[in-house]
Short mmCIF file of C-alpha atoms and ligand atoms in Angstrom, two decimals:
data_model
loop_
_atom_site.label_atom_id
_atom_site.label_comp_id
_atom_site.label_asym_id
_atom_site.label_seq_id
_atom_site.Cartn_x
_atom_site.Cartn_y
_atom_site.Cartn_z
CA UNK A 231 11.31 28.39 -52.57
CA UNK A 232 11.12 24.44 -52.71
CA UNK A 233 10.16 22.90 -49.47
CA UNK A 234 10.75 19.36 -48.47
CA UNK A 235 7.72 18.24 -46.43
CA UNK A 236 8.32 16.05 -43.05
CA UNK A 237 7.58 12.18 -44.11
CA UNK A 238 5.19 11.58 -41.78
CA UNK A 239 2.00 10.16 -42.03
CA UNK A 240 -0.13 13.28 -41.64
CA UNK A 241 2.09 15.28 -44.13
CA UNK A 242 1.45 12.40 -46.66
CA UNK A 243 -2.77 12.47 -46.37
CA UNK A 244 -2.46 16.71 -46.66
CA UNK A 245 -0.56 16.61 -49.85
CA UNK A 246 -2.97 13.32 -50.87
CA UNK A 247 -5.96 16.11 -50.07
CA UNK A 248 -4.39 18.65 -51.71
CA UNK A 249 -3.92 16.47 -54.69
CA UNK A 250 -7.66 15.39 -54.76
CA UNK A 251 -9.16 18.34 -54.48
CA UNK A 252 -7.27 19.60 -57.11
CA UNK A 253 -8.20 16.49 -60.17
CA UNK A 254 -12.10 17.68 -59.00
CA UNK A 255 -10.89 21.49 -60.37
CA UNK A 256 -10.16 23.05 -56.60
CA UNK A 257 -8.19 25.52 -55.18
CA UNK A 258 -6.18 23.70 -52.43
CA UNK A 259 -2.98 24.24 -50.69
CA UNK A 260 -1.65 23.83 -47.18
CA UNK A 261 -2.52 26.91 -44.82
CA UNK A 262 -1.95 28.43 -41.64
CA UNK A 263 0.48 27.01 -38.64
CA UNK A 264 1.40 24.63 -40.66
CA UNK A 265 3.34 26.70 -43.43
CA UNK A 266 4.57 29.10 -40.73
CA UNK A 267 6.34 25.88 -38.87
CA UNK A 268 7.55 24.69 -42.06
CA UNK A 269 9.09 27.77 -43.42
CA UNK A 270 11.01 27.93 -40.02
CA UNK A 271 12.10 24.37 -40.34
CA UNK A 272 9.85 23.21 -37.60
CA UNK A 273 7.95 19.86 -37.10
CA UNK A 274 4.19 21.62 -37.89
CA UNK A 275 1.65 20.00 -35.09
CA UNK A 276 -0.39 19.07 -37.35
CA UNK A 277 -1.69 20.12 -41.12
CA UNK A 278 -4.34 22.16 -42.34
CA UNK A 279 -5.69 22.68 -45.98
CA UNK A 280 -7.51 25.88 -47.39
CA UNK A 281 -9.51 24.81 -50.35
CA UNK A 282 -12.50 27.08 -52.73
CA UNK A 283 -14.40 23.59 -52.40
CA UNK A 284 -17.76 23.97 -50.26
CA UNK A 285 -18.18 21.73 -47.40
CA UNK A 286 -20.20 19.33 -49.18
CA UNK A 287 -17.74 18.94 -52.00
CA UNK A 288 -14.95 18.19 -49.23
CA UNK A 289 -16.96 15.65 -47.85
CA UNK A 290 -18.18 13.61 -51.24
CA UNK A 291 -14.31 13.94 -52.53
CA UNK A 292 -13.66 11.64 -49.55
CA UNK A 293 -14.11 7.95 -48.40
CA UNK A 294 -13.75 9.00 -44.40
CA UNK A 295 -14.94 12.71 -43.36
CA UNK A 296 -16.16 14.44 -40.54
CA UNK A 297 -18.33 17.48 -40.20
CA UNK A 298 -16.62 19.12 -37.03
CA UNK A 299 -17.41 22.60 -38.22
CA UNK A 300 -19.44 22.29 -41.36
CA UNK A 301 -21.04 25.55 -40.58
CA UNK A 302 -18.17 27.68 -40.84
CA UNK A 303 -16.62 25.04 -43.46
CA UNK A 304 -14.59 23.22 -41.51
CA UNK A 305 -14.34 19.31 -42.71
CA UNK A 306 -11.89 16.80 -41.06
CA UNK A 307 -10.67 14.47 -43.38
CA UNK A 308 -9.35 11.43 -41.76
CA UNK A 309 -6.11 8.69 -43.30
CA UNK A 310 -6.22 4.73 -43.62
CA UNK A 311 -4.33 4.68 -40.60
CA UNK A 312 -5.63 5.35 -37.48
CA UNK A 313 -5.66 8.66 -35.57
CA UNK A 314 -4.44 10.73 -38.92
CA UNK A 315 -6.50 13.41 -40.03
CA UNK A 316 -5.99 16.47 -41.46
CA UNK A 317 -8.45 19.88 -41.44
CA UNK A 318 -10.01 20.92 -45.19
CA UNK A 319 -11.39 24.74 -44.50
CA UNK A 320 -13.32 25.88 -47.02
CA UNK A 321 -12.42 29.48 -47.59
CA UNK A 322 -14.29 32.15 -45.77
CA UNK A 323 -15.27 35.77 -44.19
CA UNK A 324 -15.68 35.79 -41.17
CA UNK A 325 -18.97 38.04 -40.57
CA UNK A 326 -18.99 40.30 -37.67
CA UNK A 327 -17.99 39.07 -33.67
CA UNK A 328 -20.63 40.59 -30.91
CA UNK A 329 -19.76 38.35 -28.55
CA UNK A 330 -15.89 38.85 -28.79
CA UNK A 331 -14.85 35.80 -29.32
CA UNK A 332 -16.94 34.01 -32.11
CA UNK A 333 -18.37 35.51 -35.94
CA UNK A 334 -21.80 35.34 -35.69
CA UNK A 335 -21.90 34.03 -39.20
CA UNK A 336 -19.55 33.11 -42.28
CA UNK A 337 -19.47 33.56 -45.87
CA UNK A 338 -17.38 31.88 -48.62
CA UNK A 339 -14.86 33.25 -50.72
CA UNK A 340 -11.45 33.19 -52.00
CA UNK A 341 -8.00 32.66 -50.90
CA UNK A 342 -7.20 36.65 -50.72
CA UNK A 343 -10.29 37.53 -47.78
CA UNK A 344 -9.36 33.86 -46.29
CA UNK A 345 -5.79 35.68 -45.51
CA UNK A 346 -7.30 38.47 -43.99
CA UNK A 347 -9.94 36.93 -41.55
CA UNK A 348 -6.75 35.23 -39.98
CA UNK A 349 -4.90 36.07 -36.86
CA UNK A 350 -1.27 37.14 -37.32
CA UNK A 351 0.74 37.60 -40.55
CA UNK A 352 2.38 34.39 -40.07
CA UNK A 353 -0.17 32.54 -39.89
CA UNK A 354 -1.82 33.76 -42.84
CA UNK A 355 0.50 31.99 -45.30
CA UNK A 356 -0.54 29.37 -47.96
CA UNK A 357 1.70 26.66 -49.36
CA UNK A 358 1.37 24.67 -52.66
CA UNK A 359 3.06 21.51 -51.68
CA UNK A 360 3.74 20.45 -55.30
CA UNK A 361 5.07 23.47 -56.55
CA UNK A 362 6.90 24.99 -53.46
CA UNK A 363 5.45 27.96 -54.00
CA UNK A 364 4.17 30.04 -51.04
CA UNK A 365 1.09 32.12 -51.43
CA UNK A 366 1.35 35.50 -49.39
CA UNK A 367 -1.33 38.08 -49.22
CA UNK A 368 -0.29 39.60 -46.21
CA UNK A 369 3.64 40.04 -46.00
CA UNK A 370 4.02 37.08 -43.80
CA UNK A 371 7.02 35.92 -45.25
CA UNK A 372 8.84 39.25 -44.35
CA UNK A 373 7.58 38.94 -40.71
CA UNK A 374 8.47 35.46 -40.43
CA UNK A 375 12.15 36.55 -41.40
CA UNK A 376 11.82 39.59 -38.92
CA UNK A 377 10.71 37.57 -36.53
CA UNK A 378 7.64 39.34 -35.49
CA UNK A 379 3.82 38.40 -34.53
CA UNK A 380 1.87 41.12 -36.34
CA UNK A 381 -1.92 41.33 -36.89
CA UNK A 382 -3.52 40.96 -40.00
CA UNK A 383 -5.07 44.17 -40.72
CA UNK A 384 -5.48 47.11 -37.90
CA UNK A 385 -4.77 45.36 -34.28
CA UNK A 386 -6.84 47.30 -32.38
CA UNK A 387 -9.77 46.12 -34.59
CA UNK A 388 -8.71 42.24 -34.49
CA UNK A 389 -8.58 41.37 -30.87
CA UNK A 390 -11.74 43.32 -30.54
CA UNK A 391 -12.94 40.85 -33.08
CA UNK A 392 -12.09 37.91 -30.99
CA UNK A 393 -9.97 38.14 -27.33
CA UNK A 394 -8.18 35.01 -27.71
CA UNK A 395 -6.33 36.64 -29.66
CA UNK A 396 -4.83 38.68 -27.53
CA UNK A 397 -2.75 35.23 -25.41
CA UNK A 398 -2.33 33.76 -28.53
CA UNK A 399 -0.11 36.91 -29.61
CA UNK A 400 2.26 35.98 -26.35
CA UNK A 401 1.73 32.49 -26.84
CA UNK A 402 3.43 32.74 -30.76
CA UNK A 403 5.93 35.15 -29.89
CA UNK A 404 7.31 33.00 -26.67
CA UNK A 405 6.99 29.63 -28.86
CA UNK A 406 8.78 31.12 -31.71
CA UNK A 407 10.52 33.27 -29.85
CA UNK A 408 9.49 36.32 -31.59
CA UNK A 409 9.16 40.01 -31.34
CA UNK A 410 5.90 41.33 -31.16
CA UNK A 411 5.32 44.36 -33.92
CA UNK A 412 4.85 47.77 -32.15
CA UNK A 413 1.58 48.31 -32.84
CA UNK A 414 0.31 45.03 -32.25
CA UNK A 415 1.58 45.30 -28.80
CA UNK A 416 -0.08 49.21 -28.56
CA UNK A 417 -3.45 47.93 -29.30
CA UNK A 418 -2.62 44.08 -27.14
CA UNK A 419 -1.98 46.57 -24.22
CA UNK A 420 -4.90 48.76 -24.38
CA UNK A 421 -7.48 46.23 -24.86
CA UNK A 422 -5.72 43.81 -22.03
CA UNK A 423 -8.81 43.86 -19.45
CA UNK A 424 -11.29 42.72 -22.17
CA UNK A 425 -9.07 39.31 -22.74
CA UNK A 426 -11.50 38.16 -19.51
CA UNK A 427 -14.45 37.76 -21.69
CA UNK A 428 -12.97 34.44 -23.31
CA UNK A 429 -14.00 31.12 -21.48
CA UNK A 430 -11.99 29.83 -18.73
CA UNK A 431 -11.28 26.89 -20.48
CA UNK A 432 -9.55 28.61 -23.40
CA UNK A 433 -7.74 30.80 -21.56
CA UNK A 434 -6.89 27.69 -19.37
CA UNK A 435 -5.30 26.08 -22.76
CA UNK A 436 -3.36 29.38 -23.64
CA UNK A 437 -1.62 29.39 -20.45
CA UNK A 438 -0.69 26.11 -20.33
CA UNK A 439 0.79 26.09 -23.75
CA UNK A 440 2.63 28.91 -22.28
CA UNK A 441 3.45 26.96 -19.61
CA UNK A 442 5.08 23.98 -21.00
CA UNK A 443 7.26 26.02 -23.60
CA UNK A 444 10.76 26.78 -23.35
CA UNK A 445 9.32 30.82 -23.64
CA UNK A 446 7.69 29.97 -20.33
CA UNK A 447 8.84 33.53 -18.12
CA UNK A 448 8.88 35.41 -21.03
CA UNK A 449 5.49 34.84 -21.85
CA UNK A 450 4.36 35.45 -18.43
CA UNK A 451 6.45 39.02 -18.36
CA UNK A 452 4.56 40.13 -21.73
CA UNK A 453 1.56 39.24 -19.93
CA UNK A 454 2.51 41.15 -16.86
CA UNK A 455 3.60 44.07 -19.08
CA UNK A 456 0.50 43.75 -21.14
CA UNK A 457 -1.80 43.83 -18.23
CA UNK A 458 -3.19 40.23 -18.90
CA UNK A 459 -1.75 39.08 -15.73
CA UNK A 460 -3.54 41.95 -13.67
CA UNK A 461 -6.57 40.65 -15.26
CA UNK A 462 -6.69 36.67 -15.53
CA UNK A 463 -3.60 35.99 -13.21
CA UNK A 464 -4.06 38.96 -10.04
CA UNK A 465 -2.61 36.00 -7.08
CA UNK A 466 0.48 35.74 -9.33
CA UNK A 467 0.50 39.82 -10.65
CA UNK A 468 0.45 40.61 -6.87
CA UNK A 469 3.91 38.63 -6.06
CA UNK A 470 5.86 42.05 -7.66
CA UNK A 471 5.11 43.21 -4.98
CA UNK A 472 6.07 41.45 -2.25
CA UNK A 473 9.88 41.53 -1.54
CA UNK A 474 12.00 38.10 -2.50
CA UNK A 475 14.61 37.22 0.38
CA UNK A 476 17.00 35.90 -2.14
CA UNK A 477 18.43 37.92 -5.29
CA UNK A 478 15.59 38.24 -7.31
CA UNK A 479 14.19 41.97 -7.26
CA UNK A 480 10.49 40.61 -6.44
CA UNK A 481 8.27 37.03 -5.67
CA UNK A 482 7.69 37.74 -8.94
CA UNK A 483 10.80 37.39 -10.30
CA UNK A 484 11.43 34.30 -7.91
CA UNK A 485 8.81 32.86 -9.39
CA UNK A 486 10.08 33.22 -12.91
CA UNK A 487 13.34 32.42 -12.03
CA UNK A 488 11.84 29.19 -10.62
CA UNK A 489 9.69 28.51 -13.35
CA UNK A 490 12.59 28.75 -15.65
CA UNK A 491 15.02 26.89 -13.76
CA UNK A 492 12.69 23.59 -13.81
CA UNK A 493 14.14 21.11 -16.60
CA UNK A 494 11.11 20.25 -18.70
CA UNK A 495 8.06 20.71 -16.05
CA UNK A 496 4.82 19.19 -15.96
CA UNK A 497 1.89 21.43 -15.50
CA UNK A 498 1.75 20.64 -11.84
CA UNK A 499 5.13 21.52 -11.52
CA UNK A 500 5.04 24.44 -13.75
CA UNK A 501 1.81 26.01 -11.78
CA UNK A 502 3.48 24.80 -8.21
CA UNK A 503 6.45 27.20 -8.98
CA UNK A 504 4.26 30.07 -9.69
CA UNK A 505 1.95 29.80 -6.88
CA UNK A 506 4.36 28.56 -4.42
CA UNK A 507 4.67 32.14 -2.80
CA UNK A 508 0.95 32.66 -3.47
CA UNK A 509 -0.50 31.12 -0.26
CA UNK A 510 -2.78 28.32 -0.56
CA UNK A 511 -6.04 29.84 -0.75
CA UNK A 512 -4.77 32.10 -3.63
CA UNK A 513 -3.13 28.78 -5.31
CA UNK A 514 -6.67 27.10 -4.95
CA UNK A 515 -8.90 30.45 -5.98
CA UNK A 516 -6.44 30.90 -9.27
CA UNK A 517 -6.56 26.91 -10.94
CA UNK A 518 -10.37 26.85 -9.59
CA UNK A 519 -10.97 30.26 -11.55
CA UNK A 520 -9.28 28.19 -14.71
CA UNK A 521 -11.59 25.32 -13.77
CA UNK A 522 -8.39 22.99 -13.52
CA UNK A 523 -9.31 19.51 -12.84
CA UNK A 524 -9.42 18.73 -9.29
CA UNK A 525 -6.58 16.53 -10.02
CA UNK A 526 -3.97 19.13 -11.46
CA UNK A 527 -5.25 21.57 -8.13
CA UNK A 528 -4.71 18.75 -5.15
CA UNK A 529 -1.30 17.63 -7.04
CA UNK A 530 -0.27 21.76 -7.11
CA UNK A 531 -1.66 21.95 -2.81
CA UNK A 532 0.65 18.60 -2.46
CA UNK A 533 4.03 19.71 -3.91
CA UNK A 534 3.94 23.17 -2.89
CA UNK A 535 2.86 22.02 1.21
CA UNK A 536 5.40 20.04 0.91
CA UNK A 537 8.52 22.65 0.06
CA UNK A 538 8.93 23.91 3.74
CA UNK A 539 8.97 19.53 5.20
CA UNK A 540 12.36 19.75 3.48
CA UNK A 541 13.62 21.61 6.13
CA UNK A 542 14.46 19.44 9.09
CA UNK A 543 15.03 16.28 7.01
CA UNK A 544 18.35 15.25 8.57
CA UNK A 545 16.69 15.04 11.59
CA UNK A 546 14.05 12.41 10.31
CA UNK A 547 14.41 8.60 11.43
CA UNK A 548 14.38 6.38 8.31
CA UNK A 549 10.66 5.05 8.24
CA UNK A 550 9.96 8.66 8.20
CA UNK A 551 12.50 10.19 5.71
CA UNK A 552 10.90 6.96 3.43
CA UNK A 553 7.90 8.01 4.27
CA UNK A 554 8.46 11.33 2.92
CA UNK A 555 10.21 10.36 -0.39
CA UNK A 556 7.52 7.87 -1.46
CA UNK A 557 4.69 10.59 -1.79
CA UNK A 558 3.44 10.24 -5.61
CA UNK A 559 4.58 13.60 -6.10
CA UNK A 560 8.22 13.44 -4.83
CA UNK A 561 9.88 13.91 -7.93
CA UNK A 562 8.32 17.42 -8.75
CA UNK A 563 8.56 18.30 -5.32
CA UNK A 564 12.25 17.95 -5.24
CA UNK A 565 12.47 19.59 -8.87
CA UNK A 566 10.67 22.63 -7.59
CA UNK A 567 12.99 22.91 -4.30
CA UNK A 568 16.21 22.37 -6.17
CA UNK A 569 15.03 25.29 -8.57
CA UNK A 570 13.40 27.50 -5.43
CA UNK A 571 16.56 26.54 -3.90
CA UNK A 572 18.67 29.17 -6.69
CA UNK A 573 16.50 32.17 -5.10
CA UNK A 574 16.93 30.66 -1.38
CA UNK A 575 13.41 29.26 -1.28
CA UNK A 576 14.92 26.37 -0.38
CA UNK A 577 18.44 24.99 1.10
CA UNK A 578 20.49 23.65 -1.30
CA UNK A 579 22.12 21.49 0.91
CA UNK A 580 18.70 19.36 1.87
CA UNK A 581 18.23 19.12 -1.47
CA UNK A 582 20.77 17.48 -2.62
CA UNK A 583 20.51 15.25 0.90
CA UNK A 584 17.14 14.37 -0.60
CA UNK A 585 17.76 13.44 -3.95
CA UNK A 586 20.78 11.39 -2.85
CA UNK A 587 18.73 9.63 -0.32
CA UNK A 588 15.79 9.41 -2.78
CA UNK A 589 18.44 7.68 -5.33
CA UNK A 590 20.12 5.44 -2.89
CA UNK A 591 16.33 4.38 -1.74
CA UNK A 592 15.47 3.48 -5.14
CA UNK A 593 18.58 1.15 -6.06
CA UNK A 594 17.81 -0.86 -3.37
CA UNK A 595 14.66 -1.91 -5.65
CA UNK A 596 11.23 -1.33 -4.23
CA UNK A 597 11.19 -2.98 -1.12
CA UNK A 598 13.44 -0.32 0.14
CA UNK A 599 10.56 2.63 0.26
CA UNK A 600 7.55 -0.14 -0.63
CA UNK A 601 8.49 -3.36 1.71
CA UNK A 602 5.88 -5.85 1.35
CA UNK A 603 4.35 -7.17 4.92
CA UNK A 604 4.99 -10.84 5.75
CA UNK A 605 1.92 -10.81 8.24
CA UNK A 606 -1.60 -9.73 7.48
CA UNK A 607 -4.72 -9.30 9.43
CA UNK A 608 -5.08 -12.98 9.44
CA UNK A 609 -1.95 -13.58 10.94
CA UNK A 610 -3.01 -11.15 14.07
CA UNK A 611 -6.05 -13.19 14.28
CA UNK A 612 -4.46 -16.23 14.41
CA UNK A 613 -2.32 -14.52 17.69
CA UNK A 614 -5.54 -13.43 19.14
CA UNK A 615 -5.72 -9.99 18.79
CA UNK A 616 -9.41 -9.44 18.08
CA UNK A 617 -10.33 -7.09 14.94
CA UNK A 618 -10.28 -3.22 15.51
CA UNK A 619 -8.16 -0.11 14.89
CA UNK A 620 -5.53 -1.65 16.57
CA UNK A 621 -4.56 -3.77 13.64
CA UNK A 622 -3.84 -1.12 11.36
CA UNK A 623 -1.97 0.51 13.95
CA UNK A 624 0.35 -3.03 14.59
CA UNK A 625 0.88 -3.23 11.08
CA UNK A 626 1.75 0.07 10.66
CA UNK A 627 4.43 0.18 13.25
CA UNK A 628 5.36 -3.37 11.37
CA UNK A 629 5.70 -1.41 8.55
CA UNK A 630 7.96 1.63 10.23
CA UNK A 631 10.28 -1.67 11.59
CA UNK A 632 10.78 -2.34 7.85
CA UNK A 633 11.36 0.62 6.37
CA UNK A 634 13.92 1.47 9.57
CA UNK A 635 15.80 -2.20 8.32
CA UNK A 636 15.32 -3.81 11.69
CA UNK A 637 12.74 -6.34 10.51
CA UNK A 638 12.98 -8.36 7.29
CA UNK A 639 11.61 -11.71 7.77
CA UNK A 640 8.55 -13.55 8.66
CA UNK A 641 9.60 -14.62 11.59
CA UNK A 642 11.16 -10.97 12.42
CA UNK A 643 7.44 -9.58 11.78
CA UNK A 644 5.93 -11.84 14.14
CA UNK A 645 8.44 -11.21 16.55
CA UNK A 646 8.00 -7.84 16.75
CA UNK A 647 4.06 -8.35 16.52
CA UNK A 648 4.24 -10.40 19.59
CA UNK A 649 6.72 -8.50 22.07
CA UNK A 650 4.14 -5.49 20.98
CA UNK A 651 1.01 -7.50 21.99
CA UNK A 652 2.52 -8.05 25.15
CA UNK A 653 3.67 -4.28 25.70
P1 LIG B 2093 -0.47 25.67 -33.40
O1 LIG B 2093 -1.42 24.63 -33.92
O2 LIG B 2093 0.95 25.36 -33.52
O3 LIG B 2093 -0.88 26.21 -32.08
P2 LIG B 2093 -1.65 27.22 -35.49
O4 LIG B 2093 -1.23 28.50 -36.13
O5 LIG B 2093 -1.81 26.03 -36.35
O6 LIG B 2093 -0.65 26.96 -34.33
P3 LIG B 2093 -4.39 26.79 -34.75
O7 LIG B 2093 -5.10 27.22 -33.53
O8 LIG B 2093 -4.22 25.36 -35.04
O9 LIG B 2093 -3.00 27.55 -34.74
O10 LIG B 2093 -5.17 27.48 -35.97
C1 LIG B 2093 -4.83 27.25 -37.33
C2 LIG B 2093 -4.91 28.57 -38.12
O11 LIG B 2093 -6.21 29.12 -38.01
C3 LIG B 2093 -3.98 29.66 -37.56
O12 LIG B 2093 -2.70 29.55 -38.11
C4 LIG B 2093 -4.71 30.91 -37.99
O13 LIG B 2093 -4.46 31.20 -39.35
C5 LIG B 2093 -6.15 30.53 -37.86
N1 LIG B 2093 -6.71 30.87 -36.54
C6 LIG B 2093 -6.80 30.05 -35.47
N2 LIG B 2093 -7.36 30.66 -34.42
C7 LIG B 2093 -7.64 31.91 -34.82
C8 LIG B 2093 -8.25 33.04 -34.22
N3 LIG B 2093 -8.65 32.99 -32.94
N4 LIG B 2093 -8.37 34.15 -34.95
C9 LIG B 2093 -7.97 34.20 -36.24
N5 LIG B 2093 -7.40 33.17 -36.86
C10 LIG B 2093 -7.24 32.05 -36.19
MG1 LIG B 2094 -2.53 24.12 -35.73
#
């Protein structure tokens, strides 16, 4: 099998690695994702090499090096340009996990027990990228042309090993869009409620890359069926439920139908369609449990409050309709109610009112939703209003007169400043 590697810069310094350690009398080939993606004929993320060189010999074979994980022989090995780096692992055993998640120690060794201290089968594959040829100890190959995520070795014992394991099994088969092998999902299943021992922060990352990919509701019904969303997700496991008032069997299902509707959603936007049915508190509990940033949770609170002010929007004067449609988070706001709207979680019709008011807004250029004030606080000085709340409240209505259209020039401003002085 002769592969043609992407010409990119970080393909270039792996085989350049590769290469080196090799003159010094190394094992070295390319390992892991990376293989997987490029026997698929996907753009790899980024490139890993498996080498019988010991940390140390990494790190002398090599102008620019860092140690990231020189204890468990993990060297980063960095390009002439900037930002390029690829991973040199020395090969290992991973000792035995008593806190579920992490060896307690490592050992060195060769290719063969390298293999088998990996996840799945597919990711256990090794690549020479001179040759072509792909090294497989574990049957990967055969899985990656059945499609399927299968452990290395007995399931059940691997995720006891380390619970991440157990969302990055969904998380592969929904990228790739992959089966997952019988027993893997047997043993996935039963050890479900342990996944809870991982930190929030890596479970965070899983779900997010879930998220974000195309697999999105898929991934989130092998969790459900798993029992990983009873135990990290129970605000969004609870929505099956809860009847949906539109087709969709459950909130559940809305959900998922919303989530899969949305055309290439950010992670607000992704987590605003599953929590949208949720109720606030439970929105807030579930990204504060993931120890989201504060940002990510008060963007989710904004867009999903926001669903039900669609209703009603014809009835809005202008200033306020602007108002409205010049929040920061308009545009996933909108993109959430036009998808909500396919399971009647929102009306169609003021959606599309909104967008084409939201459009027309914008090609007026900015002073249509952002007009700039011709008077400041100076100016209602120099009339001889003294200072006090009641400025902001002048300019403010100044500011509803300009967004309505009915005041566009200086002299309009002051104008209207005046005959409200007076008032
Ligand atoms: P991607 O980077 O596209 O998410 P990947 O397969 O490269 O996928 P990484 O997390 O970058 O995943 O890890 C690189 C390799 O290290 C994996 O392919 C796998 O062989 C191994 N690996 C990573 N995490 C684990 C783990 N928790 N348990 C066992 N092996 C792992
Ligand atoms: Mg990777």
């Amino acid at each position: 099998m002769k592969l043609d590697l992407p010409n990119v810069p970080a393909s270039a310094l792996a085989r350049r690695v590769v290469k080196t350690l090799r003159a010094r009398g190394h094992v070295a080939w390319l390992a892991g994702g990376c293989v997987r993606d490029l026997l698929l004929g996907r753009t790899p993320k980024d490139y890993d090499v498996a080498t019988d060189a010991r940390p140390e010999e990494v790190e002398a074979a090599f102008e620019k090096s860092i140690p990231v994980g020189k204890s468990f022989g993990v060297i980063t090995v960095q390009g002439e340009v900037d930002g390029v780096q690829v991973e040199v692992a020395t090969f290992r055993h991973d000792g035995p996990y008593s806190d579920g998640r992490h060896p307690d120690s490592v050992r060195f060794t060769d290719a063969q027990e390298d293999a088998a201290r990996r996840d799945f089968t597919i990711n256990a594959l090794y690549l020479d990228p001179e040759s072509g040829e792909v090294i497989d100890y574990v049957n990967g190959v055969q899985d990656l042309k059945a499609r399927l995520v299968r452990a290395v070795g007995d399931p059940a014992v691997r995720f006891a090993e380390d619970k991440l394991r157990l969302l990055r099994a969904i998380r592969f088969a929904c990228a790739l869009n992959f089966e997952l092998d019988d027993a893997t999902f047997a043993a996935l299943k039963r050890m479900a409620p342990q996944v809870v021992v991982c930190s929030a922060e890596r479970i965070r990352e899983e779900l997010h890359r879930m998220l974000t990919s195309p697999g999105r509701s898929r991934a989130l019904r092998l969790m459900q069926e798993a029992g990983l969303l009873n135990a990290l997700l129970p605000e969004v496991a609870a929505l099956a439920d809860r009847a949906s008032p539109g087709p969709a069997r459950n909130l559940l299902a809305r959900a998922l139908m919303t989530l899969d509707a949305l055309a290439n959603p950010s992670l607000s936007l992704a987590w605003s369609a599953l929590l949208a049915d949720a109720g606030e508190e439970a929105a807030a509990a579930t990204l504060r449990r993931l120890k989201c940033s504060n940002e990510l949770a008060s963007r989710v609170r904004d867009i999903v409050s926001d669903v039900p002010r669609l209703a009603g929007l014809e009835h809005l004067g202008q200033a306020a309709l602007k108002r409205l449609l010049r929040r920061p988070h308009v545009d996933e706001w909108l993109e959430l109610a036009r998808a909500r709207s396919l399971d009647q979680g929102a009306d169609p019709a003021q959606v599309r009112l909104a967008l084409t008011r939201l459009a027309a807004f914008r090609a007026q250029g900015p002073q249509s939703l952002w007009p700039k004030l011709p008077l400041s606080g100076d100016d209602l000085k120099a009339l001889g209003l003294p200072p006090g709340p009641r400025y902001r409240e002048l300019l403010s209505a100044l500011e509803d007169e300009m967004l309505e259209g009915r005041v566009g020039t200086r002299e309009g401003a002051l104008a209207f400043v005046k005959s409200r002085m007076d008032a």
